Tab-separated table of C-alpha atoms and ligand atoms in Angstrom:
chain	number	residue	atom	x	y	z
A	27	MET	CA	119.576	59.176	105.025
A	28	SER	CA	119.818	62.522	106.768
A	29	GLU	CA	117.165	63.357	109.288
A	30	GLN	CA	114.787	66.114	108.185
A	31	PRO	CA	114.087	68.736	110.826
A	32	ALA	CA	110.440	68.898	111.858
A	33	ARG	CA	108.497	71.420	109.815
A	34	LEU	CA	107.774	74.562	111.766
A	35	ALA	CA	103.972	74.432	111.733
A	36	VAL	CA	103.285	78.146	112.232
A	37	PRO	CA	102.096	80.208	109.259
A	38	VAL	CA	104.336	83.201	108.569
A	39	VAL	CA	102.284	86.083	107.191
A	40	TRP	CA	104.397	88.223	104.933
A	41	SER	CA	104.059	91.238	102.656
A	42	GLU	CA	106.774	92.036	100.124
A	43	ASP	CA	105.829	95.701	100.668
A	44	CYS	CA	107.500	95.531	104.102
A	45	LEU	CA	110.856	95.752	102.300
A	46	ARG	CA	109.981	99.132	100.765
A	47	HIS	CA	110.457	101.180	103.933
A	48	ASP	CA	113.991	102.578	103.889
A	49	PRO	CA	114.141	105.021	106.802
A	50	GLY	CA	117.619	106.129	105.754
A	51	GLY	CA	118.905	106.043	109.316
A	52	GLU	CA	117.783	107.728	112.503
A	53	VAL	CA	118.538	111.112	114.006
A	54	TRP	CA	119.800	110.442	117.522
A	55	LEU	CA	120.841	113.396	119.661
A	56	GLY	CA	120.970	115.633	116.630
A	57	VAL	CA	123.126	113.426	114.416
A	58	ARG	CA	121.913	111.082	111.670
A	59	ASP	CA	123.209	107.535	112.299
A	60	ALA	CA	122.825	104.528	110.018
A	61	GLY	CA	120.066	103.132	112.208
A	62	THR	CA	119.259	99.499	112.899
A	63	GLU	CA	115.651	99.112	111.675
A	64	VAL	CA	116.695	98.064	108.156
A	65	PRO	CA	115.004	96.009	105.377
A	66	ALA	CA	117.576	93.228	105.822
A	67	ARG	CA	115.885	92.411	109.154
A	68	ALA	CA	112.777	91.205	107.371
A	69	LEU	CA	114.778	89.125	104.891
A	70	ALA	CA	116.815	87.496	107.678
A	71	LEU	CA	113.611	86.561	109.497
A	72	ARG	CA	111.817	85.318	106.396
A	73	ASP	CA	114.739	83.245	105.117
A	74	ALA	CA	115.309	81.520	108.461
A	75	LEU	CA	111.635	80.702	108.923
A	76	VAL	CA	111.330	79.346	105.388
A	77	ALA	CA	114.450	77.224	105.942
A	78	ALA	CA	112.796	75.857	109.094
A	79	GLY	CA	109.845	74.723	106.995
A	80	ALA	CA	107.279	77.327	107.975
A	81	PRO	CA	104.570	78.001	105.377
A	82	ILE	CA	104.477	81.531	103.964
A	83	VAL	CA	101.065	83.194	103.715
A	84	GLU	CA	100.689	86.382	101.672
A	85	ALA	CA	99.238	89.296	103.673
A	86	ARG	CA	95.769	90.176	102.431
A	87	PRO	CA	94.844	93.846	101.906
A	88	HIS	CA	92.415	95.114	104.545
A	89	GLY	CA	90.378	98.284	104.749
A	90	GLU	CA	91.117	101.002	107.305
A	91	GLN	CA	88.321	100.247	109.772
A	92	VAL	CA	90.491	98.474	112.360
A	93	LEU	CA	93.352	100.973	111.883
A	94	ARG	CA	90.962	103.807	112.638
A	95	ALA	CA	89.539	101.989	115.674
A	96	VAL	CA	92.935	102.031	117.421
A	97	HIS	CA	94.363	105.219	115.864
A	98	ASP	CA	93.111	108.732	115.262
A	99	GLY	CA	92.088	109.053	111.644
A	100	SER	CA	94.323	112.108	111.365
A	101	LEU	CA	97.417	110.003	112.157
A	102	VAL	CA	96.493	107.450	109.483
A	103	ASP	CA	95.850	110.239	106.974
A	104	HIS	CA	99.140	111.923	107.850
A	105	LEU	CA	101.161	108.731	107.393
A	106	ALA	CA	99.419	107.927	104.118
A	107	GLY	CA	100.087	111.328	102.588
A	108	VAL	CA	103.087	112.940	104.216
A	109	TRP	CA	105.808	111.638	101.866
A	110	ALA	CA	104.017	112.758	98.708
A	111	ALA	CA	103.338	116.155	100.274
A	112	TRP	CA	106.949	116.462	101.485
A	113	GLU	CA	108.279	115.732	98.027
A	114	LYS	CA	105.796	118.014	96.314
A	115	ALA	CA	106.713	120.861	98.663
A	116	GLY	CA	110.338	120.495	97.617
A	117	TYR	CA	111.974	119.512	100.909
A	118	PRO	CA	114.171	116.838	99.227
A	119	ALA	CA	114.991	118.722	96.018
A	120	ASP	CA	115.261	122.290	97.333
A	121	TYR	CA	116.506	121.787	100.897
A	122	GLY	CA	118.287	118.388	100.813
A	123	ARG	CA	115.865	116.942	103.355
A	124	ASP	CA	115.502	113.429	101.934
A	125	ARG	CA	113.273	112.089	104.735
A	126	VAL	CA	110.420	113.450	106.842
A	127	VAL	CA	111.938	114.406	110.218
A	128	PRO	CA	110.210	116.790	112.626
A	129	TYR	CA	111.993	119.569	114.461
A	130	VAL	CA	109.298	121.185	116.658
A	131	PHE	CA	107.088	119.208	119.030
A	132	PRO	CA	103.867	120.427	120.691
A	133	THR	CA	104.818	119.260	124.171
A	134	PRO	CA	102.552	119.974	127.156
A	135	GLY	CA	105.197	122.406	128.432
A	136	MET	CA	105.181	124.414	125.216
A	137	LEU	CA	101.420	124.815	125.061
A	138	ALA	CA	100.542	124.995	128.783
A	139	GLY	CA	97.059	123.609	128.167
A	140	LEU	CA	96.416	125.284	124.806
A	141	GLU	CA	95.138	122.899	122.142
A	142	PRO	CA	97.895	122.547	119.500
A	143	HIS	CA	96.981	124.511	116.393
A	144	PRO	CA	97.633	122.247	113.388
A	145	PRO	CA	100.394	124.117	111.520
A	146	PRO	CA	99.820	124.754	107.813
A	147	ALA	CA	103.582	124.331	107.180
A	148	LEU	CA	104.371	120.656	106.712
A	149	HIS	CA	107.749	120.966	108.449
A	150	GLY	CA	105.882	122.243	111.492
A	151	ARG	CA	103.043	119.753	111.255
A	152	ALA	CA	105.468	116.804	111.126
A	153	GLY	CA	105.969	117.142	114.899
A	154	LEU	CA	102.239	116.951	115.635
A	155	TYR	CA	102.155	113.224	114.861
A	156	CYS	CA	105.711	112.131	115.694
A	157	TYR	CA	107.276	112.264	119.141
A	158	ASP	CA	110.942	111.634	118.374
A	159	THR	CA	113.625	112.249	115.743
A	160	MET	CA	114.494	108.587	115.168
A	161	THR	CA	111.510	107.560	113.097
A	162	LEU	CA	112.016	108.785	109.541
A	163	ILE	CA	109.630	108.562	106.602
A	164	GLY	CA	110.696	108.164	102.972
A	165	PRO	CA	109.332	107.105	99.560
A	166	GLY	CA	108.205	103.501	100.282
A	167	SER	CA	107.402	103.928	103.939
A	168	TRP	CA	103.610	104.061	103.725
A	169	GLU	CA	103.383	100.934	101.565
A	170	ALA	CA	105.475	99.031	104.128
A	171	ILE	CA	103.542	100.456	107.091
A	172	ARG	CA	100.318	99.368	105.430
A	173	GLY	CA	101.792	95.962	104.525
A	174	ALA	CA	102.776	95.357	108.149
A	175	ALA	CA	99.292	96.264	109.407
A	176	ASP	CA	97.764	94.005	106.726
A	177	ALA	CA	100.031	91.169	107.856
A	178	ALA	CA	98.881	91.671	111.458
A	179	GLN	CA	95.224	91.583	110.413
A	180	THR	CA	95.748	88.561	108.185
A	181	ALA	CA	97.409	86.653	111.052
A	182	ALA	CA	94.593	87.690	113.402
A	183	GLY	CA	92.097	86.471	110.808
A	184	LEU	CA	93.782	83.071	110.633
A	185	VAL	CA	93.635	82.718	114.415
A	186	SER	CA	90.013	83.889	114.567
A	187	ALA	CA	89.222	81.192	111.990
A	188	GLY	CA	90.763	78.455	114.125
A	189	THR	CA	94.504	78.393	113.426
A	190	PRO	CA	96.048	78.008	116.902
A	191	VAL	CA	99.159	80.137	116.256
A	192	ALA	CA	100.044	82.538	113.447
A	193	TYR	CA	102.999	84.902	113.084
A	194	ALA	CA	102.981	88.232	111.271
A	195	LEU	CA	106.405	89.313	110.018
A	196	CYS	CA	105.652	92.991	110.505
A	197	ARG	CA	108.187	95.563	109.365
A	198	PRO	CA	108.231	98.325	110.404
A	199	PRO	CA	107.379	97.320	113.988
A	200	GLY	CA	104.545	98.972	115.894
A	201	HIS	CA	104.346	98.807	119.687
A	202	HIS	CA	105.593	102.356	120.352
A	203	VAL	CA	102.732	103.978	118.413
A	204	THR	CA	99.988	105.550	120.540
A	205	ARG	CA	96.506	106.401	119.374
A	206	ALA	CA	97.680	109.644	117.777
A	207	ALA	CA	101.479	109.679	117.580
A	208	TYR	CA	104.264	107.529	116.119
A	209	GLY	CA	107.858	107.017	117.227
A	210	GLY	CA	110.473	104.442	118.239
A	211	SER	CA	110.931	103.205	114.636
A	212	CYS	CA	107.185	102.409	114.586
A	213	TYR	CA	104.346	104.022	112.569
A	214	LEU	CA	101.112	102.051	113.089
A	215	ASN	CA	100.585	99.758	116.072
A	216	ASN	CA	100.436	96.295	114.502
A	217	ALA	CA	99.878	94.526	117.851
A	218	ALA	CA	96.992	96.832	118.772
A	219	VAL	CA	95.561	96.287	115.290
A	220	ALA	CA	95.750	92.504	115.810
A	221	ALA	CA	94.126	92.751	119.247
A	222	GLN	CA	91.348	94.949	117.903
A	223	ALA	CA	90.803	92.581	114.955
A	224	LEU	CA	90.505	89.627	117.361
A	225	ARG	CA	87.945	91.594	119.386
A	226	ALA	CA	85.977	92.460	116.260
A	227	ALA	CA	85.967	88.793	115.241
A	228	GLY	CA	84.356	87.791	118.512
A	229	ALA	CA	86.999	87.327	121.219
A	230	ASP	CA	85.503	89.013	124.295
A	231	ARG	CA	88.817	89.461	126.088
A	232	VAL	CA	92.310	89.671	124.591
A	233	ALA	CA	95.680	89.747	126.353
A	234	VAL	CA	98.774	91.349	124.839
A	235	ILE	CA	102.060	89.922	126.146
A	236	ASP	CA	104.928	92.199	125.112
A	237	ILE	CA	108.390	90.628	125.326
A	238	ASP	CA	110.257	93.186	123.211
A	239	ALA	CA	113.233	94.591	125.121
A	240	HIS	CA	111.535	97.992	125.234
A	241	HIS	CA	108.267	98.959	126.862
A	242	GLY	CA	105.384	99.072	124.374
A	243	ASN	CA	104.189	102.479	125.460
A	244	GLY	CA	101.901	102.804	122.457
A	245	THR	CA	100.005	99.580	123.008
A	246	GLN	CA	99.766	100.348	126.723
A	247	MET	CA	98.174	103.740	126.142
A	248	ILE	CA	95.810	102.574	123.385
A	249	PHE	CA	94.233	100.120	125.822
A	250	TYR	CA	94.929	101.959	129.093
A	251	ALA	CA	91.277	102.692	129.905
A	252	ARG	CA	89.884	99.430	128.507
A	253	ALA	CA	89.094	96.249	130.443
A	254	ASP	CA	88.669	94.090	127.327
A	255	VAL	CA	92.355	94.165	126.348
A	256	PHE	CA	94.942	93.360	129.018
A	257	TYR	CA	98.436	94.691	128.322
A	258	GLY	CA	101.507	93.295	130.046
A	259	SER	CA	105.173	93.935	129.308
A	260	VAL	CA	108.615	92.809	130.435
A	261	HIS	CA	111.313	95.250	129.358
A	262	VAL	CA	114.501	96.980	130.336
A	263	ASP	CA	113.766	99.532	133.047
A	264	PRO	CA	113.214	102.963	131.461
A	265	GLY	CA	114.313	104.378	134.798
A	266	ALA	CA	117.769	102.912	134.134
A	267	GLY	CA	118.088	105.163	131.079
A	268	TRP	CA	116.338	103.271	128.301
A	269	PHE	CA	113.804	104.131	125.592
A	270	PRO	CA	110.930	105.068	125.810
A	271	HIS	CA	112.153	106.870	128.958
A	272	TYR	CA	108.771	108.413	129.924
A	273	ALA	CA	106.597	105.298	130.363
A	274	GLY	CA	106.980	101.645	131.282
A	275	TYR	CA	107.163	101.989	135.048
A	276	ALA	CA	105.639	99.468	137.480
A	277	GLY	CA	103.127	101.957	138.853
A	278	GLU	CA	101.246	102.208	135.521
A	279	ARG	CA	98.254	99.922	136.127
A	280	GLY	CA	95.498	101.250	133.847
A	281	THR	CA	92.707	103.729	134.502
A	282	GLY	CA	88.911	103.789	134.731
A	283	GLU	CA	87.437	100.578	133.298
A	284	GLY	CA	90.986	99.500	132.513
A	285	ALA	CA	92.253	99.821	136.097
A	286	GLY	CA	94.217	96.650	136.873
A	287	ALA	CA	94.383	95.549	133.223
A	288	ASN	CA	97.909	96.902	132.649
A	289	ARG	CA	101.096	95.452	134.108
A	290	ASN	CA	104.714	96.505	133.624
A	291	LEU	CA	107.642	94.465	134.888
A	292	PRO	CA	110.751	96.589	134.278
A	293	LEU	CA	114.037	94.697	134.564
A	294	ALA	CA	117.559	95.795	135.411
A	295	PRO	CA	120.057	96.072	132.554
A	296	GLY	CA	121.999	92.804	132.341
A	297	THR	CA	119.028	90.601	133.240
A	298	GLY	CA	119.325	87.178	131.571
A	299	ASP	CA	117.121	84.115	131.117
A	300	ASP	CA	116.386	83.428	134.797
A	301	GLY	CA	115.111	86.877	135.732
A	302	TRP	CA	113.455	87.482	132.372
A	303	LEU	CA	111.604	84.153	132.270
A	304	ALA	CA	110.443	84.573	135.870
A	305	ALA	CA	108.967	87.948	134.885
A	306	VAL	CA	107.366	86.466	131.760
A	307	ALA	CA	105.812	83.716	133.917
A	308	ALA	CA	104.443	86.276	136.377
A	309	LEU	CA	103.028	88.298	133.486
A	310	CYS	CA	101.367	85.222	132.000
A	311	ASP	CA	99.800	84.352	135.369
A	312	GLU	CA	98.365	87.832	135.621
A	313	ALA	CA	97.109	87.743	132.033
A	314	ALA	CA	95.453	84.363	132.667
A	315	ALA	CA	93.490	85.869	135.553
A	316	HIS	CA	91.781	88.105	132.983
A	317	ARG	CA	90.559	84.952	131.165
A	318	PRO	CA	91.639	85.992	127.661
A	319	GLU	CA	90.025	84.239	124.709
A	320	ALA	CA	92.895	85.177	122.399
A	321	ILE	CA	96.512	86.293	122.840
A	322	VAL	CA	98.721	88.765	121.013
A	323	VAL	CA	102.450	88.383	121.583
A	324	SER	CA	104.528	91.454	120.796
A	325	LEU	CA	107.545	89.432	119.766
A	326	GLY	CA	110.534	91.717	119.912
A	327	LEU	CA	113.792	89.795	119.618
A	328	ASP	CA	115.924	92.634	120.927
A	329	ALA	CA	116.103	91.284	124.495
A	330	ALA	CA	118.633	88.786	123.112
A	331	GLU	CA	122.168	88.941	124.404
A	332	ALA	CA	123.744	89.973	121.081
A	333	ASP	CA	121.280	92.769	120.329
A	334	PRO	CA	122.863	96.224	119.965
A	335	GLU	CA	119.763	98.139	121.165
A	336	SER	CA	119.252	96.615	124.618
A	337	PRO	CA	121.301	95.407	127.602
A	338	LEU	CA	119.128	92.356	128.366
A	339	ARG	CA	120.823	88.986	127.893
A	340	VAL	CA	118.190	86.488	126.840
A	341	SER	CA	119.167	83.281	124.985
A	342	GLU	CA	117.505	81.424	122.101
A	343	ASP	CA	116.190	78.903	124.611
A	344	GLY	CA	114.834	81.769	126.699
A	345	TYR	CA	112.815	82.956	123.693
A	346	ARG	CA	111.578	79.389	123.056
A	347	ARG	CA	110.330	79.132	126.635
A	348	ALA	CA	108.817	82.606	126.791
A	349	ALA	CA	106.884	82.169	123.554
A	350	ARG	CA	105.693	78.775	124.749
A	351	ALA	CA	104.406	80.246	128.019
A	352	ALA	CA	102.634	83.143	126.297
A	353	ALA	CA	101.086	81.017	123.543
A	354	ALA	CA	99.857	78.505	126.140
A	355	LEU	CA	97.384	81.166	127.312
A	356	GLY	CA	95.202	80.697	124.227
A	357	PRO	CA	95.048	80.989	120.447
A	358	ALA	CA	97.945	83.299	119.691
A	359	VAL	CA	98.902	85.919	117.128
A	360	LEU	CA	102.632	86.619	117.206
A	361	ILE	CA	103.586	90.074	115.967
A	362	GLN	CA	107.181	90.883	115.029
A	363	GLU	CA	108.450	93.957	116.882
A	364	GLY	CA	112.139	94.875	117.363
A	365	GLY	CA	115.308	92.793	117.059
A	366	TYR	CA	118.399	94.209	115.364
A	367	ASP	CA	121.271	91.713	115.424
A	368	LEU	CA	121.047	90.396	111.865
A	369	PRO	CA	123.088	87.171	112.318
A	370	THR	CA	121.005	85.915	115.279
A	371	LEU	CA	117.540	87.238	114.340
A	372	GLY	CA	116.581	84.176	112.282
A	373	PRO	CA	117.510	81.530	114.863
A	374	LEU	CA	115.775	83.569	117.599
A	375	ALA	CA	112.551	83.761	115.586
A	376	VAL	CA	112.669	80.052	114.752
A	377	ALA	CA	113.112	79.257	118.464
A	378	ALA	CA	110.227	81.523	119.478
A	379	LEU	CA	107.859	80.109	116.860
A	380	ALA	CA	108.839	76.552	117.803
A	381	GLY	CA	108.031	77.348	121.432
A	382	ALA	CA	104.642	78.772	120.482
A	383	ALA	CA	103.958	75.719	118.293
A	384	ALA	CA	104.849	73.384	121.156
A	385	ALA	CA	102.293	75.141	123.376
A	386	HIS	CA	99.631	74.002	120.913
A	387	ASP	CA	101.131	70.527	120.268
A	388	LEU	CA	102.069	71.492	116.720
A	389	ALA	CA	105.703	70.434	116.985
B	13	LIG	C1	110.541	98.531	118.059
B	13	LIG	C2	111.742	98.907	118.844
B	13	LIG	O1	112.469	98.041	119.307
B	13	LIG	N1	111.985	100.194	118.973
B	13	LIG	C3	113.081	100.563	119.788
B	13	LIG	C4	113.520	101.912	119.492
B	13	LIG	C5	114.559	102.297	120.474
B	13	LIG	N2	115.622	102.912	119.811
B	13	LIG	C6	116.439	103.647	120.709
B	13	LIG	C7	117.607	104.159	119.956
B	13	LIG	C8	118.541	104.869	120.860
B	13	LIG	C9	119.757	105.233	120.111
B	13	LIG	N3	120.395	104.101	119.546
B	13	LIG	C10	121.788	104.231	119.535
B	13	LIG	C11	122.366	103.442	118.404
B	13	LIG	C12	122.909	104.360	117.362
B	13	LIG	N4	122.331	104.085	116.098
B	14	LIG	ZN1	112.493	97.074	121.114
């Protein structure tokens, strides 16, 4: 008789709608590349987790209250309507522009203190809500964006109701989205949505532990002035030339009420398990000092050695240990962020979820 592997006892919250976002590549330095944030990522993750015995839970539709608590309503409205408006205005049919991509950005240098005037022209307005050229919007994007945010809220709901660990298979990812602007292959901030949902359900203090290879500049800034949500991140040093370039430095510690409730631990390119896990441990110690009642893990898998989008060199076992350490801080919602190496994504996610399960004696 062959030995059955232990069932992975972490619910995987999933929305079929997450497959509908087809960004059609990314414009990097003026040229459209194939891009790495593809629907096949979600299938690779889902199939591996199902094979490991994890139960699939359908994402439940939620209203927009939590979305509008962490985002400006105008960003939500823009995302919900921009594709239909783009199509109706003829950009695909008349100009061959098959995705929404901005070309003018209201940077502080352009406006020198002037409040940006919302442009009536959609091709101008596109840059009001989007801060890069790599984050394209097409026909099914909004349904997927909404599905990912629903998955995050469903997972948060499970944890609020007593499930010790739940995982939301969010696609597209979210941690680069600020209160009012999207970018970095992200559209709504699923981790911030989960944290806010946990707060609304009664957790007085929440800690977000972000182990994606990139700094979660969006989540950081959403909670930057708040003491009730700690944000901590380990990531490749933006000062060494990595996205998001403008934030993610060690000196960013929060402001006002949130002073001291933000911690960045940037790492040198090439950092592997030892350095990465030491930083994760330090981050978890600091998060614990804030006495969180619930945890959100921004689970990017792109710090893995094989990943094409980052120079960190973390192993499967490294992910198992990191997720275990983060989930040991309290009831935990795991939110899928980046991770782009299709052959290794599944095993990495299984390892991370197994680590989180072990922290709660579920394995
Ligand atoms: C969620 C997440 O992991 N977002 C990371 C976005 C960072 N992307 C940076 C892309 C830089 C250009 N990539 C070069 C590969 C050519 N396709
Ligand atoms: Zn990333």
